[in-house]
Coordinates of C-alpha atoms and ligand atoms in Angstrom, one line a residue:
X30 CA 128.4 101.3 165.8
X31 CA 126.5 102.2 162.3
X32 CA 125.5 105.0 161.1
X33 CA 123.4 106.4 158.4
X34 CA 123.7 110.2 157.4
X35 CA 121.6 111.8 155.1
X36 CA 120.6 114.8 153.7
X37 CA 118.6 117.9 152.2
X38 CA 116.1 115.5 150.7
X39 CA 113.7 118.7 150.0
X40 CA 110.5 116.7 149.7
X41 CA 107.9 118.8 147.9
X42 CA 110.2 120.3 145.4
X43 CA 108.7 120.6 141.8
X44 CA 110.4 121.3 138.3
X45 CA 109.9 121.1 134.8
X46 CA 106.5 121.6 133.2
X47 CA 105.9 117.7 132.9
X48 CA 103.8 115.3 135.4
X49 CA 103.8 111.2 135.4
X50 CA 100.7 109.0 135.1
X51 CA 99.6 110.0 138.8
X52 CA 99.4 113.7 137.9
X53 CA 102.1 114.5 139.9
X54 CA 104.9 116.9 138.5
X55 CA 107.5 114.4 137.5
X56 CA 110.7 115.7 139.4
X57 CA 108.0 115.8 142.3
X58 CA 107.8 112.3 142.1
X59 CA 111.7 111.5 141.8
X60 CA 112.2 113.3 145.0
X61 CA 109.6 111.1 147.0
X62 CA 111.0 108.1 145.0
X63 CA 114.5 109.1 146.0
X64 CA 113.6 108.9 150.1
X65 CA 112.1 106.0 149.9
X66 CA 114.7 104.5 148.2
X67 CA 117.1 105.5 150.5
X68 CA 114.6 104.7 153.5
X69 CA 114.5 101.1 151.7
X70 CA 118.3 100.7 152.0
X71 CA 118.1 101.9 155.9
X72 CA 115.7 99.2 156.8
X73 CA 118.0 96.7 155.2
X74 CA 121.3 98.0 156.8
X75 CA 119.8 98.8 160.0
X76 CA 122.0 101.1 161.5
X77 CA 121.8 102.1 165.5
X78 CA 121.2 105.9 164.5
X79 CA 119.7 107.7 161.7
X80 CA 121.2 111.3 160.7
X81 CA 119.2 113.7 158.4
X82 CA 120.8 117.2 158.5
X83 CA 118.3 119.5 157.0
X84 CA 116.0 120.5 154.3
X85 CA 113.9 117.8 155.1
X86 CA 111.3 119.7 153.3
X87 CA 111.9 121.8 150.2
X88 CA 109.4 125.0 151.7
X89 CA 108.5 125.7 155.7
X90 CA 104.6 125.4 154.5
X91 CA 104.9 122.3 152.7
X92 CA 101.8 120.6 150.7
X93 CA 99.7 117.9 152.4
X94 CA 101.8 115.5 150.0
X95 CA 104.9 116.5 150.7
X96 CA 103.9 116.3 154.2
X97 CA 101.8 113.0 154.2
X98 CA 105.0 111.3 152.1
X99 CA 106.9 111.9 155.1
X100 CA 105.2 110.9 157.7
X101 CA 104.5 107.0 156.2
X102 CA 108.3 106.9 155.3
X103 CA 109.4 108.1 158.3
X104 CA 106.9 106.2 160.1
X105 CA 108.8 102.8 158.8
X106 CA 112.2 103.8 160.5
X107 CA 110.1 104.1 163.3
X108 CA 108.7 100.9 163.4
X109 CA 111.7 99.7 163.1
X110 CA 113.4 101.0 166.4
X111 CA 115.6 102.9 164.2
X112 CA 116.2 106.2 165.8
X113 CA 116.3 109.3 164.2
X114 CA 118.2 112.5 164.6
X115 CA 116.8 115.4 162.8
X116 CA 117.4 118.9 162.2
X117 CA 115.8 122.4 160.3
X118 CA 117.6 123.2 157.2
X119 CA 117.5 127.0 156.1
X120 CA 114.5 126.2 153.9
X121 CA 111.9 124.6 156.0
X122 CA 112.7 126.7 159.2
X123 CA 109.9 129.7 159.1
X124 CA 111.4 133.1 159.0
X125 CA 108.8 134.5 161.2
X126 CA 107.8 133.5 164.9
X127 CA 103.9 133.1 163.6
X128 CA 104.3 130.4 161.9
X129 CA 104.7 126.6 163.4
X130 CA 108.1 124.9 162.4
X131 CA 107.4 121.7 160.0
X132 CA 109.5 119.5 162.0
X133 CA 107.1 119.5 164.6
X134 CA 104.8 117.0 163.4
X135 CA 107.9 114.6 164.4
X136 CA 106.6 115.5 168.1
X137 CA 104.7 112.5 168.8
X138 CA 106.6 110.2 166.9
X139 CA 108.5 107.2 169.0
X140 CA 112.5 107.1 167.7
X141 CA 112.6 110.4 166.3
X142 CA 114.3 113.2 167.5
X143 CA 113.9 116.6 165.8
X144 CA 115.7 119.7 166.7
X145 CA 113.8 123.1 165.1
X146 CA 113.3 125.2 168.1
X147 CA 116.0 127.8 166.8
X148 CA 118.4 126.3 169.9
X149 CA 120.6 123.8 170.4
X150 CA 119.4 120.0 171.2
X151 CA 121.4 117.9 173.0
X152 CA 119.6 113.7 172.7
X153 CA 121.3 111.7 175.1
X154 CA 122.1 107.9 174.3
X155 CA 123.2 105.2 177.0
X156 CA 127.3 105.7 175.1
X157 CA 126.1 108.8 172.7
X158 CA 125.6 112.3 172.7
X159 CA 124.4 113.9 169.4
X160 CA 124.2 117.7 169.1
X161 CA 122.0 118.8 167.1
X162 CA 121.9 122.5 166.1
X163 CA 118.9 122.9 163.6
X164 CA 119.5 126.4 161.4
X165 CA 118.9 129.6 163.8
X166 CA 117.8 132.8 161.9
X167 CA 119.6 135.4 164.2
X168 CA 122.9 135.1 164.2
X169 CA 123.5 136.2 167.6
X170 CA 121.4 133.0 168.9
X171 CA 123.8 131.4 166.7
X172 CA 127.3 132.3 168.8
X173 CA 125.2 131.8 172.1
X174 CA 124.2 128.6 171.2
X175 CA 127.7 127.5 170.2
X176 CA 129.2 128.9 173.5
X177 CA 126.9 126.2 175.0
X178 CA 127.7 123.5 172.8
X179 CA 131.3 124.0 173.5
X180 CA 130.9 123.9 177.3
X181 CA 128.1 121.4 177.3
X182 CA 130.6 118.4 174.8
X183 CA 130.2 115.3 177.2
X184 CA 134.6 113.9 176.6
X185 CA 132.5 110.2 178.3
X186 CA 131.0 109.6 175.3
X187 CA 130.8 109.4 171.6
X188 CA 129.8 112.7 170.3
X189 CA 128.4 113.3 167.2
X190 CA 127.7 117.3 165.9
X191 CA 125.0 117.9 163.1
X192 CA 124.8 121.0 161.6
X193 CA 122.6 122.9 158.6
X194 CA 125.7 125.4 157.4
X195 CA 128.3 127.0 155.0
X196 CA 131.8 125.7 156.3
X197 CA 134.3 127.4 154.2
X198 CA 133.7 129.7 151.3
X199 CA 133.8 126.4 148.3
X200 CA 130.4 125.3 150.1
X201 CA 128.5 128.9 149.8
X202 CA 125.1 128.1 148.3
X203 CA 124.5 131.2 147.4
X204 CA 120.5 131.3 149.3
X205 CA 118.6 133.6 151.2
X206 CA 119.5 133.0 155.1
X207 CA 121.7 130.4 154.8
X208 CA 124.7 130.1 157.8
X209 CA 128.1 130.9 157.3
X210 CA 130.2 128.9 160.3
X211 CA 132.5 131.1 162.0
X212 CA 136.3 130.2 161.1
X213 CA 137.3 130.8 164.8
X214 CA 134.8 128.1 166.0
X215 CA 136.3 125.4 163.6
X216 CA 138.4 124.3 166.1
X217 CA 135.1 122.3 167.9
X218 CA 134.9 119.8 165.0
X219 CA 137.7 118.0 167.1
X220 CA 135.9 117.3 169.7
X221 CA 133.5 115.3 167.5
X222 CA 134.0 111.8 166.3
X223 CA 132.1 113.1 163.5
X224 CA 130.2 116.0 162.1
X225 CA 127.1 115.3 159.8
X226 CA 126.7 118.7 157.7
X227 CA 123.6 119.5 155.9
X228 CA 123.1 122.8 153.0
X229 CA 125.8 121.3 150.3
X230 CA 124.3 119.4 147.5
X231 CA 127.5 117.3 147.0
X232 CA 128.9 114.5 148.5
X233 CA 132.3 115.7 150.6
X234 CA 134.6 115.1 153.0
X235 CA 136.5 118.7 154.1
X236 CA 139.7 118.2 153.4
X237 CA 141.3 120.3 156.7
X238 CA 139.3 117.5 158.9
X239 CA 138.9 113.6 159.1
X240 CA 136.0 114.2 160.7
X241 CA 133.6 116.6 158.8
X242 CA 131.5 115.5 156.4
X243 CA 128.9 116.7 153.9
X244 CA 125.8 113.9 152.6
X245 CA 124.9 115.9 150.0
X246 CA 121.1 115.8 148.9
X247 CA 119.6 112.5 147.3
X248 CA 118.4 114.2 144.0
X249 CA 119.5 116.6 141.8
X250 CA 117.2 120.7 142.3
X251 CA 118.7 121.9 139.2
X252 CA 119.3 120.7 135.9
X253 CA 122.7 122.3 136.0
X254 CA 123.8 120.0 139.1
X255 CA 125.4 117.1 137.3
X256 CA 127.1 115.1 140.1
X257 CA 125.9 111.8 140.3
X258 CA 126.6 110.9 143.7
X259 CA 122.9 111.3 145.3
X260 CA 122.1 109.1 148.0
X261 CA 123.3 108.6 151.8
X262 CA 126.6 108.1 153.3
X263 CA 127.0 105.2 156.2
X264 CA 129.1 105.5 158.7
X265 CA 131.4 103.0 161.0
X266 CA 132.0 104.1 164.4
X267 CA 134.9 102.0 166.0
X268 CA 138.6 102.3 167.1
X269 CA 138.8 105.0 164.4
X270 CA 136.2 106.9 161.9
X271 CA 135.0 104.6 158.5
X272 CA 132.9 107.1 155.8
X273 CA 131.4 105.3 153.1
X274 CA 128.8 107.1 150.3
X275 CA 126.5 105.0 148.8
X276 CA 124.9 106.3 145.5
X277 CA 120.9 105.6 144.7
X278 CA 119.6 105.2 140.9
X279 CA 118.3 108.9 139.8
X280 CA 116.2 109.6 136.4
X281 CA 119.2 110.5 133.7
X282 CA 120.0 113.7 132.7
X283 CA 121.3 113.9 129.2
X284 CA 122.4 117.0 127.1
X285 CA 122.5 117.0 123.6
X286 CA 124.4 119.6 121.7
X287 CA 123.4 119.8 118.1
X288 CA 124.4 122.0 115.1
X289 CA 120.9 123.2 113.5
X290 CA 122.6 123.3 110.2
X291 CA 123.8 119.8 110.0
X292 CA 119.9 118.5 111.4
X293 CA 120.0 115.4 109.5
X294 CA 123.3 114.0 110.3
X295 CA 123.5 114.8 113.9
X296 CA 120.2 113.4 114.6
X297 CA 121.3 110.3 113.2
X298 CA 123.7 110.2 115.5
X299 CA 121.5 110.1 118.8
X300 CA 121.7 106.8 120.6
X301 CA 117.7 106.1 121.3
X302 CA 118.8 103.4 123.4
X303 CA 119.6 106.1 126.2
X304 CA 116.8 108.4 126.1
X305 CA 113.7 106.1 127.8
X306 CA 112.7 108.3 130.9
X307 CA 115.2 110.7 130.5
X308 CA 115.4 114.2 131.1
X309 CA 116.9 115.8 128.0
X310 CA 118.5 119.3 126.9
X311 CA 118.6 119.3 123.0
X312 CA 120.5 122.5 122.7
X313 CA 120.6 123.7 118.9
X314 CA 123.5 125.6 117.8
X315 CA 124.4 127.3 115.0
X316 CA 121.2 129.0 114.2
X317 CA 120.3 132.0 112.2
X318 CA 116.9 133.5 112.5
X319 CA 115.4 131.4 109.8
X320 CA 116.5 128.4 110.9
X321 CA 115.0 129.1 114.1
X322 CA 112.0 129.7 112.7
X323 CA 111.9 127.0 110.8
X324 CA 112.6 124.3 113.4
X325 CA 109.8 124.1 115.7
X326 CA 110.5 122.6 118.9
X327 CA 107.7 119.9 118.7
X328 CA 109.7 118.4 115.8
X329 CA 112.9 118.2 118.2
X330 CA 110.9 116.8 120.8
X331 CA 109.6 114.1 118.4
X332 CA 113.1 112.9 118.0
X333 CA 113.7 112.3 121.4
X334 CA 110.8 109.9 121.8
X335 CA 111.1 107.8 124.9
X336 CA 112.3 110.5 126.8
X337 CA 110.5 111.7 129.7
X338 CA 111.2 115.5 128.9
X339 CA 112.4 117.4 126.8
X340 CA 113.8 121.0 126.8
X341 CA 114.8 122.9 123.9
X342 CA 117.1 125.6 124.0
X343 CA 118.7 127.9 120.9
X344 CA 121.7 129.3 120.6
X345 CA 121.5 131.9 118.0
X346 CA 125.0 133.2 115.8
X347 CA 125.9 136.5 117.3
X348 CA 126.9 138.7 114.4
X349 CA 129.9 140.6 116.1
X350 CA 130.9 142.5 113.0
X351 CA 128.1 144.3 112.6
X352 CA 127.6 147.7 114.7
X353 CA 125.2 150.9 114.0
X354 CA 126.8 153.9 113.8
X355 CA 126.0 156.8 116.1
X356 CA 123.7 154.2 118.1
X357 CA 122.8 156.8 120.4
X358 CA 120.9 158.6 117.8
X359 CA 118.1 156.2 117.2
X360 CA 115.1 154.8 119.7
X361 CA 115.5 150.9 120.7
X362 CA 112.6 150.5 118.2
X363 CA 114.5 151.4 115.3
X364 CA 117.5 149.8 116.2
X365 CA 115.5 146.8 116.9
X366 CA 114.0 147.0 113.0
X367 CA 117.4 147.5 111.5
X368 CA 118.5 144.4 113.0
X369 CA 115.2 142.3 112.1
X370 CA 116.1 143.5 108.4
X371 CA 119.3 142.9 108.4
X372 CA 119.4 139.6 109.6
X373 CA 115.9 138.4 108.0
X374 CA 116.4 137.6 104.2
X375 CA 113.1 136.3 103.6
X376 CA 111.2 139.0 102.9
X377 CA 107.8 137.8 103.9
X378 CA 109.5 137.1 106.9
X379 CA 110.9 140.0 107.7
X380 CA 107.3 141.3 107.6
X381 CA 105.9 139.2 109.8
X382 CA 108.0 139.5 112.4
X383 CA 108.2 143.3 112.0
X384 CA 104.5 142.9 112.3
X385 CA 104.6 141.7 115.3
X386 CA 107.5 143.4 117.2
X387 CA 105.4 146.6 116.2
X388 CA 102.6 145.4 118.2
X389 CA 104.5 144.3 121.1
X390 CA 106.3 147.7 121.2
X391 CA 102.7 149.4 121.2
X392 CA 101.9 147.3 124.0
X393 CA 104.7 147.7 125.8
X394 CA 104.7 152.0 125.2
Ligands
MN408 MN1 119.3 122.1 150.7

């Protein structure tokens, strides 16, 4: 038996102040493009069941885009007699009871199976169970519902758990809501042939099972997330347990670090080759604040031509020898003055900016 297992896919998430030739915000785009990619590579491996753990949608009111995009690529597993299993991730499931769960529009569909009633699902298959416990914003529903898992785990079958959670404190997200699994209830994972986790953004097996495994999402939400294994994990149910992750083509991320007072030379060294489409953080170093001035950042973006975006970001010298006596003494204006003075040497300079801190302080009082 096949398997595909994906994951926090979070269509309609936007970034960056950039759009592509459609209008639409760039990282937008890469999302959709990453789902149908991965949808492309389904239809080709045509697996007997589909899993998608959560996060589905990036919001639980998303945009008639983000919506409409799912339901044609969706729509093609569909067609295809591909079943899919489905669950709410912590960010499409609606906080409040007023408001209808996204994953509802699935209803109707033929081959999918979407569990985001805040309960447990059980989908029964002619020689498979899956379990599918969608994310559940009390956590007292949360320990009912698992009591019933446990006594509801059909030993007959194949049994497959998927889950939108924290298991174990290296796989914290750190977001509002999200679900901490209770280390007592670990022991259930054995009863699984495997367990599809959604909320990590990482590709990863946990290491105190052979059985538990995280897709991770199939793009990247924050510049910051440099892991380049994005895409869907396939799965080989037999005599024993085969876990494959197979990574998709994503937009490059490239960081540049450059010393603002050696300009020339390092921009020489900038292999333009790379940058076509990229996403790029030109990070100058190094700076005093003339330098800063000086360099504007539509002169750093020039040099990164080709790119897709770019984002400029200063690090300015940090003076650690200096300190004002009796600090206490003087208002946060003056102190702010003494320091434009002391680091400006331009004089004309120094004016300007003390020009226009003055009026920013005025507005501010
Ligand atoms: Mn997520």
């Amino acid at each position: 038996m096949k398997l595909v297992h994906f994951s926090d896919t979070h269509l309609g998430f936007s970034d960056l102040d950039a759009v592509n030739s459609n209008g639409i915000n760039l990282r937008e785009a890469d999302f959709y493009k990453a789902f149908s990619d991965i949808i492309d590579e389904i239809l080709k491996i045509k697996p007997d069941f589909v899993l998608h753990t959560g996060d589905l949608f990036h919001r639980a009111s998303p945009t008639n885009r983000a919506i409409t995009f799912a339901l044609e690529q969706i729509a093609r597993l569909s067609r295809a007699n591909i079943p899919l299993i489905l669950i709410a991730g912590n960010h499409e499931a609606p906080k409040t009871k007023a408001l209808t769960p996204i994953l509802k529009i699935f209803d109707s569909f033929k081959n999918v199976y979407a569990a985001y009633g805040q309960q447990m699902e059980i989908f029964e298959f002619k020689d498979i169970n899956f379990y599918a416990l969608p994310h559940i914003n009390s956590e007292e529903k949360i320990l009912q519902e698992l009591e019933r898992l446990e006594s509801a785990i059909d030993l007959d079958k194949r049994r497959i758990l998927l889950m939108h959670a924290t298991v174990g404190a290296h796989y914290l997200m750190h977001e509002f809501g999200e679900w901490v699994f209770p280390k007592e209830k670990e022991h259930l994972f054995g009863m699984f042939d495997y367990v599809a986790l959604g909320h990590w953004h990482g590709f990863s097996g946990l290491k105190k099972f052979n059985n538990v495994y995280y897709a991770g999402s199939s793009e990247r939400t924050s510049s910051s997330d440099t892991r380049d294994d994005k895409g869907y994990v396939l799965i080989k149910l037999g005599n024993s347990l085969s876990v494959k992750h197979q990574s998709i083509k994503l937009r490059k991320f490239l960081k540049y670090k450059i010393d603002a007072k050696n300009l020339e030379k390092e921009i020489k060294n900038i292999d333009l080759s790379e940058l076509k489409d990229a996403i790029v953080e030109a990070v100058l170093y190094n700076l005093d604040m003339n330098l800063s001035i000086e360099i504007d950042n539509s002169y750093i973006r020039e040099l990164f031509k080709g790119a897709a975006y770019v984002k400029v970001k200063r690090e300015l010298i940090q003076n650690r020898d200096k300190s004002y006596e009796n600090v206490e003494a003087i208002t946060l204006q003056d102190y702010f003055f003494e320091h434009i003075k002391s680091e400006i040497g331009k004089k004309e300079d120094q004016e300007r900016i003390l020009t226009k801190a003055k009026e920013l302080f005025a507005m501010a009082d």
